[in-house]
């Protein structure tokens, strides 16, 4: 497969901000000797150079889809970049200090495109809410089966809470995490789940979360006490979801004789 | 430059932000621009990579990392991608319609990691101006290097 290598080399060496840079020891693929290389992390690309002054990187590791783990190794301060898939290579790296290792593990585990996108969308949402306030949007409730509901706000919190070595997150009791897909790759549902119907249920549903489409500035009505409290929003949606889940489980059990 | 091709191929199989069959012209070294032929390709945007496939093949012919690139509207239905260090070398794409062309231009302009970083810094700044508080503080990520305001270092 062709790759625009010259552009990659430019990206690696130009003066755009690096998310991390420093010497690391990289274990070889065939021979297990470690080689000291100068590493530069930019976005979701981890470049490595023979020397700090080298004009071109020796190689690059595309970090999409990786997990970063600490290593149980004879060598000190080792960690690994691991990919899914049967024949995937694991990159074993060693830092020169505990602090350097922690810094690298932290920055690498959050290097994905989706993580950056998540944070951008969160801030975008906060800014929209602050600018347009509580503009009345959908008056009615949103009804839909629990499984079609993807409360996006919880993704940022979850990805930040995730312990570094574990790729999976234990489902939480509030019911939110149960329906969230592990990876953030899927897009939000295109169809608007919002009906004008005021609903006849005893439960009054909260207003729908704002639709997060790039070109749209439409903001659903959100009753907020204060603008940037997505934690509170998250909790509120969580309660409704938990109730829906209880109702659904109740219905699943069926009528008792 | 060495790179983890297997993972890049795996990325090419992920759901696309945008995909379409488009006529594409790849700049060839030594060949004058107008001699290169337009070929029908399946073009697929995944995160900050643009993959292009022969329409009946599962593996991409190539991938373009979309950092520090310029997306230019050329003539009708046509846009091009070129990179900062070699602005004359253009990858050309001919769409079915002007509308499709504009959609791709918009999508590609926003597709880079660096674009997202700039957006984030902008929003963070705006929110800080309006509230006096750093919106990233509550998540404990305000010190992360990737979110720093305009710091240029290597």
Coordinates of C-alpha atoms in Angstrom, one line a residue:
Chain A
X1 CA 0.0 0.0 0.0
X2 CA 1.4 3.4 -0.9
X3 CA 1.6 6.1 1.7
X4 CA 2.5 9.7 1.3
X5 CA 5.8 9.2 3.1
X6 CA 7.3 12.5 2.2
X7 CA 4.3 14.4 3.8
X8 CA 4.6 12.2 6.8
X9 CA 8.3 13.0 7.2
X10 CA 7.4 16.7 6.9
X11 CA 4.7 16.3 9.6
X12 CA 7.2 14.6 11.9
X13 CA 9.8 17.3 11.6
X14 CA 7.9 20.6 11.1
X15 CA 7.4 22.9 14.0
X16 CA 3.8 22.0 14.8
X17 CA 3.4 21.1 18.5
X18 CA 4.5 17.6 19.6
X19 CA 2.3 15.9 22.2
X20 CA 5.3 14.2 23.6
X21 CA 9.0 13.8 22.7
X22 CA 12.0 12.1 24.2
X23 CA 14.3 9.1 24.1
X24 CA 12.9 5.7 24.5
X25 CA 14.4 2.2 24.1
X26 CA 12.6 0.2 21.4
X27 CA 12.8 -3.5 21.4
X28 CA 13.6 -5.0 18.0
X29 CA 11.3 -7.3 16.2
X30 CA 13.5 -10.2 15.4
X31 CA 16.4 -9.6 17.9
X32 CA 15.3 -8.7 21.3
X33 CA 18.0 -6.0 21.8
X34 CA 16.8 -2.5 22.7
X35 CA 17.7 0.4 20.5
X36 CA 17.7 3.9 21.8
X37 CA 15.6 6.2 19.5
X38 CA 14.3 9.7 19.6
X39 CA 10.5 9.5 19.7
X40 CA 8.0 12.3 18.7
X41 CA 4.3 11.9 19.2
X42 CA 2.1 14.1 17.1
X43 CA -1.6 13.4 17.1
X44 CA -2.2 9.7 16.4
X45 CA 1.3 9.2 14.9
X46 CA 4.3 8.1 16.9
X47 CA 7.5 8.8 14.9
X48 CA 10.9 7.6 15.8
X49 CA 14.3 8.9 14.7
X50 CA 17.7 7.3 14.9
X51 CA 19.0 10.5 16.5
X52 CA 17.4 13.6 17.9
X53 CA 19.0 15.6 15.0
X54 CA 18.0 13.2 12.3
X55 CA 16.2 14.9 9.4
X56 CA 13.9 12.1 8.7
X57 CA 12.2 9.5 10.9
X58 CA 13.2 5.9 10.7
X59 CA 9.7 4.9 11.1
X60 CA 6.2 5.7 12.4
X61 CA 3.6 3.8 14.4
X62 CA 0.0 4.6 13.5
X63 CA -1.7 4.5 16.9
X64 CA -5.3 4.1 15.9
X65 CA -6.9 1.1 17.7
X66 CA -4.0 0.4 20.0
X67 CA -4.0 -0.1 23.8
X68 CA -1.1 0.9 26.0
X69 CA -0.1 -1.4 28.8
X70 CA 2.6 -1.6 31.5
X71 CA 4.9 -4.5 31.1
X72 CA 6.0 -7.1 33.5
X73 CA 9.6 -7.2 32.3
X74 CA 13.1 -7.6 33.6
X75 CA 13.8 -4.2 32.1
X76 CA 12.8 -1.2 34.1
X77 CA 10.1 1.2 33.0
X78 CA 8.8 -0.8 30.1
X79 CA 5.4 -0.5 28.5
X80 CA 3.8 -1.9 25.4
X81 CA 1.8 -0.6 22.5
X82 CA -0.5 -3.5 21.6
X83 CA -2.9 -3.9 18.7
X84 CA -5.8 -6.3 18.3
X85 CA -5.7 -8.9 15.5
X86 CA -3.9 -12.2 15.3
X87 CA -0.7 -11.3 13.6
X88 CA -0.3 -7.8 15.0
X89 CA 3.1 -6.8 16.4
X90 CA 3.4 -5.5 19.9
X91 CA 5.8 -2.6 20.3
X92 CA 7.8 -2.9 23.6
X93 CA 9.3 0.4 24.7
X94 CA 11.3 1.3 27.8
X95 CA 11.7 4.8 29.3
X96 CA 14.6 6.1 31.2
X97 CA 12.7 7.0 34.4
X98 CA 9.5 6.3 36.1
X99 CA 8.2 9.8 35.4
X100 CA 9.0 9.5 31.7
X101 CA 7.3 6.1 31.5
X102 CA 4.1 7.5 33.1
X103 CA 4.2 10.5 30.9
X104 CA 4.5 8.4 27.8
X105 CA 1.8 5.9 28.8
X106 CA -0.6 8.7 29.6
X107 CA 0.0 10.6 26.3
X108 CA -0.1 7.4 24.2
X109 CA -3.2 6.0 25.6
X110 CA -5.1 9.2 24.7
X111 CA -3.5 9.7 21.3
X112 CA -6.5 8.4 19.3
X113 CA -8.3 10.6 16.9
X114 CA -11.6 9.7 18.6
X115 CA -10.4 10.9 22.0
X116 CA -9.5 14.3 20.6
X117 CA -12.9 14.4 18.8
X118 CA -14.7 13.6 22.0
X119 CA -13.1 16.4 23.8
X120 CA -13.7 18.9 21.0
X121 CA -17.4 17.9 20.8
X122 CA -17.8 18.2 24.5
X123 CA -16.4 21.8 24.5
X124 CA -18.4 22.6 21.3
X125 CA -21.6 21.5 23.1
X126 CA -20.7 23.5 26.2
X127 CA -20.1 26.6 24.1
X128 CA -23.3 26.2 22.2
X129 CA -25.3 25.8 25.4
X130 CA -23.7 28.9 26.8
X131 CA -24.3 31.0 23.7
X132 CA -27.9 29.9 22.9
X133 CA -29.0 29.2 26.4
X134 CA -32.1 27.3 27.0
X135 CA -33.8 28.0 23.7
X136 CA -37.0 26.0 23.5
X137 CA -36.5 23.1 21.2
X138 CA -38.6 19.9 21.3
X139 CA -41.5 20.3 23.6
X140 CA -42.3 16.7 23.8
X141 CA -40.5 13.7 25.0
X142 CA -38.3 11.3 23.2
X143 CA -39.5 7.8 23.2
X144 CA -37.5 4.9 21.9
X145 CA -36.4 1.6 23.0
X146 CA -33.6 1.7 25.6
X147 CA -31.1 0.0 23.3
X148 CA -31.3 2.7 20.6
X149 CA -30.3 5.4 23.1
X150 CA -26.7 6.4 23.2
X151 CA -26.1 9.0 25.9
X152 CA -22.9 10.5 24.5
X153 CA -21.9 12.6 27.5
X154 CA -20.9 9.6 29.5
X155 CA -18.2 8.6 27.0
X156 CA -15.7 11.3 28.0
X157 CA -16.1 10.5 31.6
X158 CA -15.7 6.8 31.0
X159 CA -12.7 7.2 28.8
X160 CA -11.0 9.3 31.4
X161 CA -11.8 6.9 34.2
X162 CA -10.5 3.9 32.3
X163 CA -7.5 2.4 34.1
X164 CA -4.6 2.4 31.7
X165 CA -4.0 -1.4 31.5
X166 CA -7.5 -2.5 31.0
X167 CA -9.1 -2.2 27.6
X168 CA -12.7 -2.9 28.9
X169 CA -14.9 -1.0 31.2
X170 CA -17.1 -2.7 33.8
X171 CA -20.7 -1.8 33.3
X172 CA -22.0 0.6 35.9
X173 CA -25.2 0.2 37.9
X174 CA -26.8 3.4 36.5
X175 CA -27.5 1.6 33.3
X176 CA -25.9 4.1 31.0
X177 CA -22.8 2.1 30.3
X178 CA -24.7 -1.0 29.5
X179 CA -25.9 0.4 26.1
X180 CA -22.8 2.3 25.2
X181 CA -20.6 0.7 22.7
X182 CA -17.0 0.3 23.8
X183 CA -15.5 2.1 20.9
X184 CA -16.6 5.6 19.9
X185 CA -16.4 4.9 16.2
X186 CA -20.1 4.6 15.5
X187 CA -21.8 7.8 14.7
X188 CA -24.8 9.1 16.6
X189 CA -28.1 7.9 15.1
X190 CA -29.1 10.1 12.2
X191 CA -32.9 9.9 12.7
X192 CA -34.2 12.4 15.2
X193 CA -35.9 10.5 18.0
X194 CA -37.9 13.5 19.0
X195 CA -41.7 13.5 18.8
X196 CA -43.9 16.5 19.3
X197 CA -46.3 14.2 21.2
X198 CA -46.3 15.2 24.8
X199 CA -46.5 11.6 25.8
X200 CA -49.0 9.8 27.9
X201 CA -46.7 8.0 30.2
X202 CA -46.5 8.6 33.9
X203 CA -42.8 9.3 33.5
X204 CA -41.9 12.7 32.1
X205 CA -38.9 12.2 29.9
X206 CA -36.1 14.8 30.0
X207 CA -35.5 16.8 26.9
X208 CA -33.4 15.1 24.2
X209 CA -29.6 15.7 24.2
X210 CA -28.5 18.2 21.6
X211 CA -27.8 16.7 18.2
X212 CA -24.1 16.8 17.5
X213 CA -23.8 17.2 13.8
X214 CA -20.8 19.2 12.4
X215 CA -22.9 21.5 10.2
X216 CA -25.8 22.0 12.4
X217 CA -26.2 24.6 15.0
X218 CA -29.5 23.2 16.2
X219 CA -29.6 22.7 19.9
X220 CA -32.3 20.6 21.6
X221 CA -33.9 22.1 24.6
X222 CA -31.8 21.3 27.6
X223 CA -33.0 22.3 31.0
X224 CA -29.8 23.1 32.8
X225 CA -29.2 24.7 36.1
X226 CA -25.8 25.9 35.0
X227 CA -24.2 25.7 31.6
X228 CA -21.2 23.5 31.9
X229 CA -22.6 20.8 34.1
X230 CA -22.6 17.8 31.9
X231 CA -22.0 15.7 35.0
X232 CA -25.4 16.7 36.2
X233 CA -27.0 16.1 32.8
X234 CA -25.3 12.8 32.7
X235 CA -26.7 11.9 36.0
X236 CA -30.2 13.0 35.1
X237 CA -30.3 11.0 31.8
X238 CA -28.9 8.2 33.8
X239 CA -31.9 8.2 36.1
X240 CA -34.3 8.1 33.3
X241 CA -32.4 5.3 31.6
X242 CA -32.3 3.3 34.8
X243 CA -36.1 3.6 35.1
X244 CA -36.6 2.6 31.5
X245 CA -34.4 -0.3 32.0
X246 CA -36.3 -1.4 35.1
X247 CA -39.6 -1.1 33.2
X248 CA -38.2 -3.1 30.3
X249 CA -37.0 -5.9 32.5
X250 CA -40.3 -5.9 34.2
X251 CA -42.1 -6.3 30.8
X252 CA -39.6 -9.1 29.8
X253 CA -40.5 -11.1 32.9
X254 CA -44.0 -11.1 31.6
X255 CA -47.3 -11.3 33.4
X256 CA -47.2 -13.5 36.5
X257 CA -50.0 -16.1 36.7
Chain B
X1 CA 10.0 5.0 6.4
X2 CA 8.8 2.0 8.2
X3 CA 5.2 1.9 9.3
X4 CA 2.7 -0.7 10.7
X5 CA 1.0 -1.6 7.5
X6 CA -1.2 -4.2 9.1
X7 CA -2.8 -1.7 11.4
X8 CA -3.2 0.8 8.6
X9 CA -5.0 -1.9 6.5
X10 CA -7.2 -2.7 9.5
X11 CA -8.0 1.0 9.8
X12 CA -9.0 1.0 6.1
X13 CA -11.7 -1.5 7.0
X14 CA -13.3 0.6 9.7
X15 CA -16.5 2.4 9.1
X16 CA -15.9 5.5 7.0
X17 CA -16.7 9.1 7.8
X18 CA -17.3 9.4 4.1
X19 CA -16.9 7.1 1.1
X20 CA -17.7 7.4 -2.5
X21 CA -16.7 6.2 -6.0
X22 CA -14.8 9.1 -7.5
X23 CA -12.5 9.7 -10.4
X24 CA -9.0 10.2 -9.1
X25 CA -5.7 11.2 -10.6
X26 CA -2.5 10.5 -8.7
X27 CA 0.5 12.6 -9.5
X28 CA 3.2 10.5 -11.1
X29 CA 6.8 11.5 -10.9
X30 CA 8.2 12.6 -14.2
X31 CA 4.8 12.7 -15.8
X32 CA 3.3 16.0 -16.7
X33 CA 0.2 16.8 -14.8
X34 CA -2.2 16.6 -17.7
X35 CA -0.9 13.3 -18.9
X36 CA -2.0 11.4 -15.9
X37 CA -5.3 9.6 -16.4
X38 CA -8.3 9.8 -14.2
X39 CA -9.3 6.5 -12.8
X40 CA -12.4 5.4 -10.9
X41 CA -11.6 4.7 -7.3
X42 CA -13.4 4.0 -4.1
X43 CA -12.3 6.8 -1.8
X44 CA -12.8 6.4 1.9
X45 CA -12.2 8.8 4.7
X46 CA -11.4 7.3 8.1
X47 CA -10.2 9.5 10.9
X48 CA -7.3 11.6 9.3
X49 CA -6.6 9.1 6.5
X50 CA -7.9 9.1 3.0
X51 CA -7.8 5.6 1.6
X52 CA -8.3 4.8 -2.1
X53 CA -9.2 1.4 -3.5
X54 CA -9.7 -0.1 -6.9
X55 CA -13.5 -0.5 -6.9
X56 CA -13.5 -4.3 -6.8
X57 CA -10.6 -4.8 -4.3
X58 CA -10.7 -5.1 -0.5
X59 CA -7.3 -3.7 0.1
X60 CA -6.5 -0.1 -0.6
X61 CA -4.0 0.9 -3.3
X62 CA -2.9 3.7 -1.1
X63 CA -3.5 6.0 1.9
X64 CA -3.0 9.7 2.4
X65 CA -2.4 11.1 5.8
X66 CA -4.3 14.4 5.8
X67 CA -2.1 16.6 8.0
X68 CA -0.8 19.9 6.7
X69 CA -2.6 19.5 3.4
X70 CA -4.4 22.0 1.3
X71 CA -7.8 21.2 -0.2
X72 CA -8.5 23.3 -3.3
X73 CA -11.5 23.7 -5.5
X74 CA -10.3 23.3 -9.1
X75 CA -12.6 23.4 -12.0
X76 CA -16.3 22.3 -12.0
X77 CA -16.8 19.1 -9.9
X78 CA -13.1 18.9 -9.2
X79 CA -11.1 19.4 -6.1
X80 CA -7.5 18.6 -5.3
X81 CA -5.4 17.7 -2.3
X82 CA -1.8 18.9 -2.1
X83 CA 0.7 19.0 0.8
X84 CA 2.6 21.9 2.2
X85 CA 6.0 20.7 1.3
X86 CA 5.1 20.1 -2.3
X87 CA 2.2 22.3 -3.3
X88 CA 2.5 21.6 -7.0
X89 CA 2.0 17.9 -6.6
X90 CA -1.8 17.5 -6.6
X91 CA -4.1 14.5 -6.1
X92 CA -7.2 15.3 -8.2
X93 CA -10.7 14.1 -7.6
X94 CA -13.5 14.6 -10.1
X95 CA -17.0 14.2 -8.5
X96 CA -20.4 13.5 -10.0
X97 CA -21.8 16.9 -9.0
X98 CA -20.8 20.2 -7.7
X99 CA -22.7 19.4 -4.5
X100 CA -20.7 16.2 -3.9
X101 CA -17.5 18.2 -4.6
X102 CA -18.4 20.8 -1.9
X103 CA -19.3 18.1 0.6
X104 CA -15.9 16.4 0.2
X105 CA -14.0 19.7 0.4
X106 CA -15.8 20.5 3.7
X107 CA -15.2 17.0 5.1
X108 CA -11.6 16.9 4.2
X109 CA -10.8 20.4 5.5
X110 CA -12.0 19.2 8.9
X111 CA -10.5 15.8 8.8
X112 CA -7.0 16.5 10.3
X113 CA -6.0 16.0 13.9
X114 CA -4.4 19.4 13.7
X115 CA -7.7 21.0 12.7
X116 CA -9.4 19.4 15.7
X117 CA -6.6 20.6 18.0
X118 CA -7.1 24.2 16.7
X119 CA -10.8 23.9 17.2
X120 CA -10.3 22.7 20.8
X121 CA -7.9 25.5 21.7
X122 CA -10.4 28.0 20.2
X123 CA -13.4 26.6 22.2
X124 CA -11.4 26.3 25.3
X125 CA -10.3 29.9 25.0
X126 CA -13.9 31.1 24.3
X127 CA -15.3 29.3 27.3
X128 CA -12.6 30.5 29.5
X129 CA -13.3 34.1 28.4
X130 CA -17.0 33.7 29.1
X131 CA -16.8 31.9 32.4
X132 CA -13.4 32.6 33.7
X133 CA -12.8 28.9 34.2
X134 CA -10.9 26.4 32.2
X135 CA -13.5 23.9 30.9
X136 CA -11.0 21.0 31.0
X137 CA -10.2 21.3 34.6
X138 CA -13.1 19.3 35.8
X139 CA -11.9 16.3 33.8
X140 CA -8.4 16.7 35.1
X141 CA -6.9 17.0 31.7
X142 CA -6.0 20.7 31.5
X143 CA -2.2 20.0 31.7
X144 CA -2.1 17.6 28.8
X145 CA 0.3 18.7 26.2
X146 CA -2.1 18.2 23.4
X147 CA -4.5 20.8 24.8
X148 CA -2.0 23.6 25.3
X149 CA -2.8 27.0 24.0
X150 CA -0.6 27.6 21.0
X151 CA 2.6 26.2 22.5
X152 CA 5.1 25.5 19.8
X153 CA 7.9 23.2 20.7
X154 CA 9.8 20.2 19.5

